[in-house]
XYZ file of C-alpha atoms in Angstrom:
157
model
C 252.691 143.383 50.642
C 255.570 141.119 49.483
C 253.190 138.017 49.951
C 250.904 139.375 47.508
C 252.955 140.176 44.793
C 254.445 136.110 45.144
C 250.947 134.795 44.750
C 249.732 137.379 42.052
C 252.997 135.722 40.312
C 252.573 132.520 40.770
C 248.903 132.744 39.878
C 250.284 134.235 36.475
C 252.415 131.625 36.069
C 250.286 129.181 36.382
C 247.878 130.523 34.255
C 250.787 130.996 31.018
C 251.454 127.774 31.638
C 247.883 126.523 31.642
C 247.914 128.386 28.220
C 250.564 127.166 26.789
C 249.284 123.405 27.430
C 245.730 124.127 26.022
C 245.541 121.806 22.564
C 245.338 123.630 19.440
C 242.297 124.408 17.938
C 241.746 124.882 14.351
C 240.052 127.363 12.150
C 236.820 126.473 11.440
C 236.396 125.413 7.419
C 240.198 124.614 6.414
C 240.547 120.837 6.630
C 242.521 119.518 4.062
C 242.192 116.005 3.994
C 239.277 115.620 1.544
C 241.961 116.834 -0.761
C 245.104 115.390 0.529
C 247.379 113.274 -1.955
C 248.701 112.939 -5.262
C 246.632 113.651 -8.383
C 246.354 113.024 -11.469
C 244.604 115.860 -14.015
C 243.655 113.390 -16.405
C 241.241 115.214 -18.529
C 240.160 119.151 -18.798
C 236.388 119.860 -20.384
C 234.149 123.338 -20.226
C 230.898 124.028 -19.304
C 229.138 126.964 -21.468
C 232.321 127.533 -23.263
C 233.452 126.323 -27.123
C 237.102 124.243 -26.481
C 239.873 126.240 -27.020
C 237.750 130.079 -25.761
C 240.570 130.257 -22.851
C 243.790 130.441 -24.450
C 246.007 130.113 -20.752
C 244.894 129.438 -16.648
C 246.929 129.913 -13.589
C 248.761 132.562 -15.474
C 251.045 129.526 -17.053
C 250.138 127.608 -20.058
C 247.073 126.229 -22.183
C 244.199 124.165 -20.542
C 245.626 121.319 -22.191
C 249.044 121.206 -20.810
C 247.549 120.572 -17.650
C 246.290 117.481 -18.654
C 248.680 114.655 -17.452
C 249.863 117.435 -14.578
C 250.814 115.489 -11.275
C 249.388 117.187 -8.407
C 250.973 116.869 -5.191
C 249.036 118.287 -2.172
C 250.244 117.429 1.077
C 248.592 117.922 4.770
C 250.542 121.114 5.272
C 249.596 122.681 2.386
C 253.424 123.156 0.592
C 252.355 121.232 -2.603
C 253.014 121.836 -6.060
C 252.179 120.701 -9.888
C 254.402 119.304 -12.638
C 253.251 119.573 -15.859
C 253.457 116.435 -18.154
C 256.446 118.432 -19.895
C 258.168 118.445 -16.856
C 257.419 121.829 -15.314
C 257.434 122.220 -11.857
C 255.607 125.329 -9.604
C 255.378 124.864 -6.036
C 252.422 126.151 -4.351
C 250.766 126.716 -1.061
C 247.372 124.864 -1.413
C 244.036 124.642 1.190
C 240.534 123.476 0.930
C 237.616 125.868 2.310
C 234.301 124.017 3.158
C 233.053 127.004 5.715
C 229.973 126.821 3.232
C 229.362 123.294 2.549
C 227.565 123.467 -0.537
C 230.062 125.200 -2.361
C 233.871 124.362 -0.629
C 236.396 125.946 -2.620
C 240.275 124.735 -3.424
C 242.606 127.673 -3.518
C 245.922 128.044 -4.112
C 248.785 130.462 -4.329
C 252.108 130.200 -6.532
C 255.459 130.316 -4.440
C 258.485 131.162 -6.119
C 262.430 130.810 -5.163
C 262.242 133.252 -1.127
C 258.650 133.968 -1.342
C 255.788 133.133 1.536
C 252.728 132.037 1.002
C 251.569 134.816 3.806
C 253.364 137.674 1.956
C 251.471 136.819 -1.374
C 248.109 138.176 -1.993
C 246.916 136.881 -4.977
C 246.272 132.877 -6.143
C 243.937 130.499 -7.361
C 240.231 129.554 -6.574
C 237.790 126.575 -7.953
C 234.778 125.077 -6.926
C 235.045 121.665 -5.609
C 232.865 119.901 -7.416
C 233.246 116.360 -6.512
C 236.031 114.796 -4.659
C 236.121 111.158 -2.880
C 239.420 108.308 -2.929
C 239.303 107.954 -6.612
C 238.824 111.456 -7.999
C 237.957 115.295 -7.810
C 236.436 117.822 -10.080
C 237.556 121.468 -9.511
C 235.157 123.900 -11.712
C 236.962 127.064 -12.058
C 234.439 129.680 -13.169
C 234.752 132.238 -16.185
C 233.027 135.582 -16.734
C 231.425 134.178 -20.853
C 228.958 137.642 -21.238
C 226.459 137.882 -18.344
C 227.036 134.116 -17.524
C 229.802 132.205 -15.397
C 230.949 129.482 -17.926
C 233.610 126.448 -16.278
C 236.591 125.516 -17.127
C 236.472 121.465 -15.788
C 239.660 119.269 -14.657
C 239.353 116.002 -13.438
C 241.308 114.612 -11.660
C 242.088 110.052 -10.608
C 244.131 109.842 -7.074
C 247.473 107.961 -7.716
């Protein structure tokens, strides 16, 4: 009987060690690679909206206030953006390309002492285009029965 317990314990210990040594697995559709880096927002334009129709974006400032802002997007997701007037905002961001035809850039604002997993609200923008030097994000806005967009154009630093 003692031998059975020893054998069972040994098998369990080996199984735990093998499991602990296994490679990590990534979540499908969450590779931040294409957006990683430091970006400057160079232009804000509109599709289906007249300029000035939207007064406030990201619950912070007018779309024009974001022109020349710097967005730091490190691979670990703990980034920030800084407006041209010096105002900074910490964010937790990710790139979700589970739907290859409609990838999404999403972020949550993080304030002092907060943890991203405790914040339920955030922002999602459609990734219209991204390459090594430029990126275009589109924020959907309801315009009657249609969807209009605020279009953000970025240049990589």
